[in-house]
Amino acid sequence: MKTRDHSHPEVGTGAIGTNVVIFTLRDRRLYLLLVNRANNTVQPEWALPGGPLRLGEDIEQSARQQLEQEAGVTGVYLEQLYTLSGGQHRSEQWGITVAHYALFPLHELGAEQTNNGDAVGWFQLDQLPRLRGNDRQIVTMAHARLAAKLEYSTIALQFLPEQFTLRELQEVYETILDQTFDKRNFIKSVLANNFIEETGEKHRNGAHRPARLYRMKSPGKVEFTKWSVTKKVLVRRAS
Amino acid sequence: MKTRDHSHPEVGTGAIGTNVVIFTLRDRRLYLLLVNRANNTVQPEWALPGGPLRLGEDIEQSARQQLEQEAGVTGVYLEQLYTLSGGQHRSEQWGITVAHYALFPLHELGAEQTNNGDAVGWFQLDQLPRLRGNDRQIVTMAHARLAAKLEYSTIALQFLPEQFTLRELQEVYETILDQTFDKRNFIKSVLANNFIEETGEKHRNGAHRPARLYRMKSPGKVEFTKWSVTKKVLVRRAS
DNA sequence: ATTGTTCGTGTATATTTTACACGAACAGGG
DNA sequence: CCCTGTTCGTGTAAAATATACACGAACAAT
């Protein structure tokens, strides 16, 4: 075990790739994007969008490139999740994958095909097909991280357009956490954190009272909240 | 940009290494281990312990190996932190580093020399020398993560021996968060979370009343707490 | 027995969280 | 224009949690 190379003390050689769990929200359901990797086989093989990290390339850049190539999205929230090593797949060589997750705003439509011809599809989180390698594990981590961040950050707003109603915001929380909240308490909690404000406009929707529209005070930024928006969940998670 | 390799869709080729921020606590100060990488130079060059990830090797295994080689520690708490890419150093080639942090219990003594002859030393967190590459950034992340985890997990116990006093536990919190707490409230908070219990034994220390000894109910495990041990900090962090 | 030190404890107040129901505003249809 | 169906918007009281705060108890040394 004395084979360490001191001229380049921190580096070995191997195969590196990046991965992204792209979440979106539609009809009170959490969806994510999968790519069919089985090129010409009958049996589809679904996997997370991802690709190799080229020499000299920045990790986040690489992940963003895949976001654009496979889902046609740019400028969305992206966060590194975890790095896994191992045989990615039965027939594949060993390598490591830097997993990410991204939030795709629900108001933008998703492409059904990648830029390079792979078949892609949006799958409901709780109805995923069999995934390749440890992609399933990555999805679970991504969901857990996202759910945790709802508690103490403004990340939920990344799913919403510039103007949104409080109900829409509440639905983001309820969908991701798979839980319902009391409307009055939810609003109180959100407003207490003081990161959104009324726009003055209203949102007409149907044969009922229109909802007020709100906007983020610091658009684009994801900040920490002073108080947990969903304290109940914090406790439950720990039990 | 259509050069993606579909036979190995997730992997590129590059240089991979792992890194560990090894924390320990002594005299109410947070220390971490650094290695002098300047082999024969006059000018020391301090860096985090780390090394290459060999082909086929598991990431965590690699980090644990460095823990053992450079600090002689085994079986401690280790957690992956973040993966960074870029030129590790001026003269070095591009590569990626999977950064970790580890907690070294204060009661075990630290070696002053690695197994392979590098000079090593424990440095106080707030008195670090200039570090190589982005190691400084990694240290900052590690400290932030550790501090955050004190709030909602039992990670602090990883610094303590099997039996410990409540004051010792409180000092762990105070040192890492750089803050003091009211003794009575701290104890209430810790006991409410219900993850430690009295051993019945006492700890004689000097010419004063001896302190009761406690132990973890689930030794070795790091669990989520029901309530924040230090709620005040949660709020402050967000402001 | 006195001194110096750390240990161990309780209560009152403030803050935060939770539970809970009904009138208001609109569109559509008769 | 009135009625109906629907979602919007709001307040208060009780429970849980967090905070502030001080003094006698237990020991070792002298």
Coordinates of C-alpha atoms (C1' of nucleotides) in Angstrom, one line a residue:
Chain A
M1 CA 0.0 0.0 0.0
K2 CA 2.9 2.3 -0.4
T3 CA 2.1 3.0 -4.0
R4 CA 0.9 6.5 -3.6
D5 CA 2.0 8.9 -6.2
H6 CA 3.3 12.1 -4.6
S7 CA 3.8 14.1 -7.7
H8 CA 0.0 14.2 -8.1
P9 CA -1.0 13.3 -4.6
E10 CA -4.8 13.7 -5.0
V11 CA -5.6 12.1 -8.2
G12 CA -6.1 8.7 -9.6
T13 CA -7.5 7.7 -13.0
G14 CA -10.9 6.5 -13.8
A15 CA -14.1 7.1 -15.6
I16 CA -16.2 10.1 -14.5
G17 CA -19.7 11.1 -15.3
T18 CA -22.5 13.4 -14.1
N19 CA -26.1 12.6 -13.6
V20 CA -29.2 14.7 -13.0
V21 CA -32.5 14.0 -11.4
I22 CA -34.8 16.5 -13.1
F23 CA -37.9 17.1 -11.1
T24 CA -41.0 18.8 -12.3
L25 CA -44.5 19.2 -10.9
R26 CA -47.7 18.7 -12.7
D27 CA -51.2 18.0 -11.5
R28 CA -50.1 17.7 -7.9
R29 CA -47.7 15.0 -8.8
L30 CA -43.9 15.0 -8.8
Y31 CA -42.3 13.8 -12.0
L32 CA -38.8 13.2 -13.1
L33 CA -37.2 12.8 -16.5
L34 CA -35.8 9.5 -17.6
V35 CA -33.9 8.5 -20.7
N36 CA -34.1 5.2 -22.5
R37 CA -30.6 4.0 -22.9
A38 CA -31.4 0.7 -24.7
N39 CA -30.5 1.9 -28.2
N40 CA -31.9 -0.8 -30.4
T41 CA -33.1 -3.4 -27.9
V42 CA -36.7 -4.3 -27.5
Q43 CA -36.5 -4.1 -23.7
P44 CA -36.3 -0.4 -22.7
E45 CA -33.7 0.5 -20.2
W46 CA -34.5 3.7 -18.3
A47 CA -31.8 5.7 -16.7
L48 CA -31.2 9.2 -15.4
P49 CA -30.0 11.7 -17.9
G50 CA -26.3 11.9 -17.7
G51 CA -23.1 11.8 -19.6
P52 CA -19.3 11.8 -19.3
L53 CA -17.3 14.5 -17.8
R54 CA -14.8 15.7 -20.3
L55 CA -11.3 16.4 -19.3
G56 CA -11.0 19.9 -18.0
E57 CA -14.8 20.4 -17.8
D58 CA -16.4 21.8 -14.7
I59 CA -18.8 19.5 -12.9
E60 CA -21.7 21.8 -12.7
Q61 CA -21.2 22.9 -16.4
S62 CA -21.4 19.2 -17.4
A63 CA -24.6 18.7 -15.5
R64 CA -26.1 21.8 -17.0
Q65 CA -25.1 20.6 -20.4
Q66 CA -27.0 17.4 -19.9
L67 CA -30.0 19.4 -18.6
E68 CA -30.0 21.3 -21.9
Q69 CA -29.3 18.3 -24.1
E70 CA -31.8 15.9 -22.6
A71 CA -34.5 18.2 -21.4
G72 CA -33.9 21.4 -23.2
V73 CA -33.8 23.4 -20.0
T74 CA -31.4 26.2 -19.1
G75 CA -31.1 28.4 -16.1
V76 CA -32.9 26.2 -13.6
Y77 CA -32.0 25.4 -10.1
L78 CA -29.3 22.8 -10.0
E79 CA -27.6 21.3 -7.0
Q80 CA -24.9 18.6 -6.5
L81 CA -26.2 15.7 -4.5
Y82 CA -23.7 12.9 -4.0
T83 CA -20.9 11.1 -5.7
L84 CA -21.2 7.3 -6.2
S85 CA -18.6 4.8 -7.3
G86 CA -19.0 1.3 -8.5
G87 CA -19.9 -0.7 -11.5
Q88 CA -22.6 1.5 -13.0
H89 CA -24.1 -1.5 -14.6
R90 CA -23.7 -5.2 -15.2
S91 CA -21.8 -4.9 -18.5
E92 CA -20.3 -1.5 -17.8
Q93 CA -16.9 -0.6 -16.6
W94 CA -16.2 0.8 -13.2
G95 CA -16.6 4.5 -12.7
I96 CA -17.9 7.3 -10.6
T97 CA -20.9 9.4 -11.0
V98 CA -21.5 12.8 -9.6
A99 CA -25.3 12.9 -9.1
H100 CA -27.3 16.2 -9.1
Y101 CA -30.8 17.2 -9.0
A102 CA -32.6 20.1 -10.8
L103 CA -35.9 21.7 -10.5
F104 CA -37.9 22.3 -13.7
P105 CA -40.6 24.9 -13.3
L106 CA -44.0 23.4 -14.0
H107 CA -45.1 26.1 -16.3
E108 CA -42.6 25.3 -18.9
L109 CA -43.4 22.3 -21.1
G110 CA -41.0 19.4 -21.3
A111 CA -39.6 17.9 -24.5
E112 CA -40.3 14.3 -25.2
Q113 CA -37.0 13.7 -27.0
T114 CA -33.4 14.6 -26.3
N115 CA -31.3 16.6 -28.7
N116 CA -29.4 13.5 -29.6
G117 CA -32.3 11.2 -30.3
D118 CA -32.7 9.2 -27.2
A119 CA -36.3 8.5 -26.1
V120 CA -37.1 10.4 -22.9
G121 CA -40.1 10.5 -20.7
W122 CA -41.5 12.1 -17.6
F123 CA -42.3 9.5 -14.9
Q124 CA -44.3 10.0 -11.8
L125 CA -42.0 9.6 -8.8
D126 CA -44.1 6.8 -7.3
Q127 CA -44.5 4.9 -10.5
L128 CA -40.9 4.6 -11.7
P129 CA -39.9 1.8 -14.0
R130 CA -36.8 -0.3 -13.2
L131 CA -33.8 1.9 -13.4
R132 CA -30.3 1.2 -14.4
G133 CA -27.5 0.7 -11.9
N134 CA -27.9 2.7 -8.7
D135 CA -30.1 5.4 -10.3
R136 CA -32.9 4.4 -8.1
Q137 CA -30.8 5.1 -5.1
I138 CA -29.9 8.5 -6.5
V139 CA -33.6 9.4 -7.1
T140 CA -34.4 8.5 -3.5
M141 CA -31.6 10.7 -2.2
A142 CA -32.7 13.6 -4.4
H143 CA -36.2 13.4 -3.2
A144 CA -35.1 13.3 0.4
R145 CA -32.8 16.3 -0.1
L146 CA -35.5 18.3 -1.9
A147 CA -38.0 17.5 0.8
A148 CA -35.6 18.5 3.5
K149 CA -34.8 21.8 1.8
L150 CA -38.5 22.8 1.7
E151 CA -38.3 23.0 5.5
Y152 CA -35.7 25.7 5.8
S153 CA -35.3 27.3 2.4
T154 CA -37.2 29.0 -0.3
I155 CA -36.4 26.3 -2.8
A156 CA -40.1 25.6 -3.4
L157 CA -40.4 28.8 -5.3
Q158 CA -38.1 27.4 -8.0
F159 CA -41.1 25.4 -9.2
L160 CA -43.3 28.4 -9.7
P161 CA -43.5 31.2 -12.3
E162 CA -42.7 34.7 -11.4
Q163 CA -46.2 35.4 -10.2
F164 CA -48.0 32.7 -8.2
T165 CA -50.8 32.3 -5.8
L166 CA -50.4 31.1 -2.2
R167 CA -52.4 28.0 -3.1
E168 CA -49.9 27.1 -5.8
L169 CA -47.1 27.4 -3.3
Q170 CA -48.9 25.3 -0.8
E171 CA -49.4 22.6 -3.5
V172 CA -45.7 22.5 -4.1
Y173 CA -45.2 21.7 -0.5
E174 CA -48.0 19.2 -0.3
T175 CA -47.0 17.4 -3.4
I176 CA -43.3 17.0 -2.5
L177 CA -44.0 16.1 1.1
D178 CA -47.0 14.0 0.3
Q179 CA -49.0 15.7 3.1
T180 CA -51.6 18.3 3.5
F181 CA -51.5 21.5 5.5
D182 CA -54.0 23.8 7.0
K183 CA -54.4 26.7 4.6
R184 CA -54.4 29.4 7.3
N185 CA -51.5 28.1 9.1
F186 CA -49.5 27.6 6.0
I187 CA -50.1 31.2 4.9
K188 CA -49.1 32.5 8.2
S189 CA -46.0 30.5 8.2
V190 CA -45.0 31.6 4.7
L191 CA -45.7 35.2 5.3
A192 CA -43.8 35.2 8.6
N193 CA -40.7 34.2 6.7
N194 CA -41.1 37.4 4.7
F195 CA -39.6 36.4 1.4
I196 CA -42.6 37.0 -0.8
E197 CA -44.9 40.0 -1.4
E198 CA -48.1 40.7 -3.1
T199 CA -48.0 42.0 -6.6
G200 CA -51.4 43.7 -6.3
E201 CA -52.7 41.6 -9.3
K202 CA -55.2 38.9 -9.1
H203 CA -55.5 35.6 -10.8
R204 CA -58.8 34.7 -12.5
N205 CA -59.3 31.1 -12.8
G206 CA -62.9 30.0 -12.9
A207 CA -66.2 30.7 -11.4
H208 CA -65.0 31.6 -8.0
R209 CA -63.2 34.3 -6.1
P210 CA -59.9 35.2 -7.7
A211 CA -56.6 34.7 -5.8
R212 CA -54.0 37.3 -5.1
L213 CA -50.7 37.0 -6.9
Y214 CA -47.4 37.1 -5.1
R215 CA -43.8 37.3 -6.2
M216 CA -40.4 36.6 -4.6
K217 CA -38.7 39.5 -3.1
S218 CA -35.3 38.2 -4.3
P219 CA -36.1 36.5 -7.6
G220 CA -33.9 33.6 -8.5
K221 CA -32.2 33.3 -5.1
V222 CA -32.7 30.3 -2.8
E223 CA -32.4 31.5 0.7
F224 CA -32.7 30.1 4.2
T225 CA -35.9 30.7 6.0
K226 CA -36.1 32.0 9.5
W227 CA -38.7 29.5 10.5
S228 CA -39.6 26.1 9.3
V229 CA -42.5 26.3 7.0
T230 CA -43.7 22.9 8.0
K231 CA -42.6 22.3 11.5
K232 CA -44.8 19.3 11.8
V233 CA -42.7 17.5 9.2
L234 CA -39.5 18.2 10.9
V235 CA -40.6 16.4 13.9
R236 CA -42.1 13.5 12.0
R237 CA -39.0 13.0 10.0
A238 CA -37.0 12.5 13.2
S239 CA -39.3 9.9 14.8
Chain B
M1 CA -21.2 18.7 -28.9
K2 CA -22.6 15.4 -30.3
T3 CA -19.6 13.5 -29.2
R4 CA -21.3 11.6 -26.4
D5 CA -20.4 7.9 -26.2
H6 CA -23.5 5.9 -25.9
S7 CA -21.9 2.6 -25.1
H8 CA -20.7 4.0 -21.8
P9 CA -23.1 6.9 -21.5
E10 CA -22.2 8.0 -18.0
V11 CA -18.5 8.0 -18.0
G12 CA -15.6 10.2 -19.1
T13 CA -12.0 9.9 -18.2
G14 CA -10.1 11.9 -15.8
A15 CA -8.1 12.0 -12.6
I16 CA -10.0 11.2 -9.4
G17 CA -9.0 11.7 -5.8
T18 CA -10.5 11.8 -2.4
N19 CA -9.9 14.2 0.4
V20 CA -10.8 14.3 4.1
V21 CA -11.1 17.1 6.6
I22 CA -10.3 15.3 9.9
F23 CA -11.8 17.3 12.8
T24 CA -10.9 16.8 16.4
L25 CA -11.6 18.7 19.5
R26 CA -9.1 19.7 22.2
D27 CA -9.2 22.3 24.9
R28 CA -12.4 23.8 23.6
R29 CA -10.9 24.3 20.2
L30 CA -11.6 22.7 16.9
Y31 CA -8.6 21.2 15.2
L32 CA -8.1 19.6 11.8
L33 CA -5.3 17.6 10.4
L34 CA -3.1 18.9 7.6
V35 CA -0.3 17.2 5.7
N36 CA 2.8 19.0 4.4
R37 CA 3.0 18.1 0.7
A38 CA 6.2 20.1 -0.1
N39 CA 8.4 17.1 -0.2
N40 CA 11.9 18.7 -0.2
T41 CA 11.1 22.3 -0.4
V42 CA 11.8 24.8 2.3
Q43 CA 8.4 26.4 2.0
P44 CA 5.9 24.1 3.6
E45 CA 2.7 23.4 1.6
W46 CA -0.1 22.3 3.7
A47 CA -3.0 20.4 2.3
L48 CA -5.8 18.1 3.4
P49 CA -5.0 14.5 3.6
G50 CA -6.0 12.8 0.4
G51 CA -5.0 10.5 -2.3
P52 CA -5.9 9.0 -5.6
L53 CA -8.9 6.8 -6.1
R54 CA -7.7 3.6 -7.6
L55 CA -9.6 1.9 -10.3
G56 CA -12.4 -0.2 -9.0
E57 CA -12.0 1.3 -5.5
D58 CA -15.0 2.4 -3.5
I59 CA -15.0 6.1 -2.7
E60 CA -15.7 5.7 1.0
Q61 CA -13.1 3.0 1.3
S62 CA -10.5 5.3 -0.3
A63 CA -11.3 8.0 2.2
R64 CA -11.1 5.6 5.0
Q65 CA -7.7 4.4 3.8
Q66 CA -6.4 7.9 3.9
L67 CA -7.8 8.3 7.4
E68 CA -5.8 5.4 8.5
Q69 CA -2.7 6.2 6.5
E70 CA -2.4 9.8 7.5
A71 CA -4.0 9.9 10.9
G72 CA -4.0 6.4 12.0
V73 CA -7.7 6.4 12.7
T74 CA -10.2 3.7 11.9
G75 CA -13.8 3.3 12.6
V76 CA -14.6 7.0 13.0
Y77 CA -17.6 8.9 11.6
L78 CA -17.0 9.8 8.0
E79 CA -19.3 11.5 5.6
Q80 CA -19.0 12.6 2.0
L81 CA -19.2 16.3 1.5
Y82 CA -18.9 17.6 -2.0
T83 CA -17.1 16.9 -5.2
L84 CA -15.0 19.6 -6.8
S85 CA -13.4 19.8 -10.2
G86 CA -10.7 22.0 -11.5
G87 CA -7.0 22.5 -11.5
Q88 CA -6.2 21.2 -8.1
H89 CA -3.1 23.4 -8.0
R90 CA -1.1 25.7 -10.2
S91 CA 1.3 23.1 -11.5
E92 CA -1.1 20.2 -11.3
Q93 CA -3.2 18.6 -13.9
W94 CA -7.0 18.9 -13.9
G95 CA -9.0 16.4 -11.8
I96 CA -11.8 16.0 -9.5
T97 CA -11.8 15.6 -5.7
V98 CA -14.4 13.9 -3.6
A99 CA -14.2 15.8 -0.4
H100 CA -15.2 14.2 3.0
Y101 CA -15.1 15.1 6.6
A102 CA -14.4 12.8 9.6
L103 CA -14.7 13.2 13.3
F104 CA -11.9 12.1 15.4
P105 CA -12.8 11.5 19.1
L106 CA -10.9 13.9 21.3
H107 CA -9.8 11.2 23.7
E108 CA -7.6 9.4 21.2
L109 CA -4.3 10.9 20.6
G110 CA -3.3 12.0 17.1
A111 CA -0.1 10.9 15.3
E112 CA 2.3 13.5 14.2
Q113 CA 3.5 11.7 11.2
T114 CA 1.8 9.8 8.4
N115 CA 2.5 6.2 7.7
N116 CA 4.3 7.2 4.6
G117 CA 6.5 9.8 6.1
D118 CA 4.8 13.1 5.3
A119 CA 4.8 15.6 8.0
V120 CA 1.4 16.2 9.5
G121 CA 0.0 18.5 12.1
W122 CA -3.1 19.5 13.9
F123 CA -4.2 23.0 13.2
Q124 CA -6.7 25.1 15.0
L125 CA -9.6 25.9 12.6
D126 CA -9.3 29.6 13.1
Q127 CA -5.5 29.6 12.6
L128 CA -5.0 27.7 9.5
P129 CA -2.0 28.3 7.3
R130 CA -2.4 28.9 3.6
L131 CA -3.8 25.7 2.0
R132 CA -3.3 24.2 -1.4
G133 CA -5.8 24.6 -4.2
N134 CA -9.4 24.8 -3.0
D135 CA -8.7 23.0 0.3
R136 CA -9.7 26.1 2.2
Q137 CA -13.1 26.1 0.6
I138 CA -13.5 22.4 1.5
V139 CA -12.7 23.2 5.1
T140 CA -15.3 25.9 5.2
M141 CA -17.9 23.6 3.8
A142 CA -17.0 20.9 6.2
H143 CA -17.3 23.1 9.2
A144 CA -20.7 24.5 8.0
R145 CA -22.0 21.0 7.5
L146 CA -20.8 19.8 10.9
A147 CA -22.3 22.9 12.6
A148 CA -25.6 22.3 10.8
K149 CA -25.8 18.7 11.8
L150 CA -25.4 19.5 15.4
E151 CA -28.8 21.1 15.3
Y152 CA -30.8 18.1 14.2
S153 CA -28.7 15.0 14.8
T154 CA -26.7 13.2 17.4
I155 CA -23.4 13.8 15.5
A156 CA -21.8 15.6 18.4
L157 CA -21.5 12.4 20.3
Q158 CA -19.0 11.2 17.8
F159 CA -16.5 13.4 19.5
L160 CA -17.0 11.9 22.9
P161 CA -15.9 8.6 24.5
E162 CA -18.4 6.0 25.5
Q163 CA -19.1 7.7 28.8
F164 CA -19.3 11.4 29.1
T165 CA -20.7 14.2 31.1
L166 CA -23.3 16.6 30.0
R167 CA -20.8 19.4 30.3
E168 CA -18.5 17.7 27.9
L169 CA -21.4 17.4 25.5
Q170 CA -22.2 21.0 25.9
E171 CA -18.6 21.9 25.2
V172 CA -18.7 20.1 21.9
Y173 CA -21.6 22.2 20.9
E174 CA -20.1 25.4 22.2
T175 CA -16.8 24.9 20.5
I176 CA -18.1 24.0 17.1
L177 CA -20.8 26.6 17.0
D178 CA -18.6 29.2 18.8
Q179 CA -21.3 30.2 21.1
T180 CA -22.4 29.5 24.7
F181 CA -25.5 28.0 26.0
D182 CA -27.4 28.1 29.3
K183 CA -26.5 25.0 31.1
R184 CA -30.1 24.2 32.4
N185 CA -31.7 24.8 29.0
F186 CA -29.1 22.8 27.2
I187 CA -29.6 19.8 29.5
K188 CA -33.3 20.0 29.1
S189 CA -33.0 20.1 25.4
V190 CA -30.6 17.2 25.2
L191 CA -32.6 15.0 27.6
A192 CA -35.9 15.8 25.8
N193 CA -34.4 14.3 22.7
N194 CA -34.0 11.1 24.6
F195 CA -30.9 9.6 23.0
I196 CA -28.6 9.4 26.0
E197 CA -29.1 7.9 29.4
E198 CA -27.3 7.9 32.8
T199 CA -24.8 5.2 33.4
G200 CA -25.1 5.6 37.2
E201 CA -21.4 6.2 37.5
K202 CA -19.8 9.5 38.3
H203 CA -16.8 11.3 37.1
R204 CA -14.3 12.6 39.6
N205 CA -12.3 15.4 38.3
G206 CA -11.0 17.7 41.0
A207 CA -12.0 19.4 44.2
H208 CA -15.6 19.7 43.5
R209 CA -18.9 17.9 43.1
P210 CA -18.5 15.0 40.6
A211 CA -20.5 14.9 37.4
R212 CA -22.8 12.1 36.4
L213 CA -21.8 10.0 33.4
Y214 CA -24.0 9.4 30.4
R215 CA -23.9 7.1 27.5
M216 CA -25.6 6.9 24.1
K217 CA -28.6 4.7 23.9
S218 CA -27.6 3.6 20.4
P219 CA -23.8 3.6 20.4
G220 CA -22.2 4.4 17.1
K221 CA -25.3 5.5 15.4
V222 CA -25.9 9.0 14.3
E223 CA -29.6 9.7 14.4
F224 CA -31.9 12.6 13.8
T225 CA -33.1 14.4 16.8
K226 CA -36.8 15.3 17.4
W227 CA -36.0 18.8 18.4
S228 CA -33.3 21.2 17.6
V229 CA -30.8 21.2 20.4
T230 CA -29.9 24.8 19.7
K231 CA -32.9 26.4 18.3
K232 CA -31.5 29.9 18.8
V233 CA -28.8 29.1 16.3
L234 CA -31.2 27.9 13.6
V235 CA -32.8 31.3 13.6
R236 CA -29.6 33.2 13.7
R237 CA -28.2 31.3 10.8
A238 CA -31.1 32.3 8.7
S239 CA -31.0 36.0 9.4
Chain C
dA1 C1' -14.6 23.4 59.6
dT2 C1' -13.7 26.5 55.9
dT3 C1' -12.8 27.5 51.0
dG4 C1' -13.0 27.1 46.2
dT5 C1' -14.9 24.9 42.6
dT6 C1' -18.2 22.5 39.5
dC7 C1' -22.6 20.0 39.6
dG8 C1' -27.6 19.9 39.3
dT9 C1' -32.0 21.7 39.3
dG10 C1' -37.3 24.6 38.6
dT11 C1' -40.3 28.2 37.4
dA12 C1' -42.3 32.0 35.1
dT13 C1' -42.6 34.3 30.6
dA14 C1' -42.3 34.7 25.7
dT15 C1' -42.6 32.7 21.4
dT16 C1' -44.1 29.5 18.2
dT17 C1' -47.2 26.0 16.7
dT18 C1' -51.5 24.0 16.2
dA19 C1' -56.5 23.4 15.7
dC20 C1' -60.4 25.0 13.8
dA21 C1' -65.1 27.6 10.5
dC22 C1' -67.3 31.0 7.9
dG23 C1' -68.3 35.1 5.1
dA24 C1' -66.4 37.2 0.6
dA25 C1' -65.7 37.2 -4.4
dC26 C1' -66.4 35.6 -8.6
dA27 C1' -68.6 33.0 -13.1
dG28 C1' -72.2 30.6 -15.0
dG29 C1' -76.9 29.3 -15.7
dG30 C1' -81.6 29.8 -15.2
Chain D
dC1 C1' -80.8 39.5 -11.8
dC2 C1' -80.8 36.0 -8.5
dC3 C1' -79.2 31.6 -7.2
dT4 C1' -75.5 28.1 -7.1
dG5 C1' -71.1 26.3 -6.9
dT6 C1' -66.6 27.0 -6.1
dT7 C1' -62.2 28.9 -4.3
dC8 C1' -60.3 32.8 -1.6
dG9 C1' -59.1 35.0 2.6
dT10 C1' -59.1 35.6 7.4
dG11 C1' -58.6 35.3 13.5
dT12 C1' -58.5 33.3 18.0
dA13 C1' -57.7 30.3 21.6
dA14 C1' -55.1 26.4 23.4
dA15 C1' -50.9 23.6 23.4
dA16 C1' -46.1 23.0 22.9
dT17 C1' -41.7 24.8 22.9
dA18 C1' -38.0 28.0 23.9
dT19 C1' -35.9 31.4 26.9
dA20 C1' -34.3 33.8 30.9
dC21 C1' -32.6 33.3 35.2
dA22 C1' -30.0 31.8 40.7
dC23 C1' -28.8 29.0 44.4
dG24 C1' -28.0 24.9 47.3
dA25 C1' -25.3 20.4 46.9
dA26 C1' -21.1 17.6 46.5
dC27 C1' -16.6 17.1 46.6
dA28 C1' -11.1 17.9 47.6
dA29 C1' -7.8 20.5 49.6
dT30 C1' -6.2 22.9 53.4

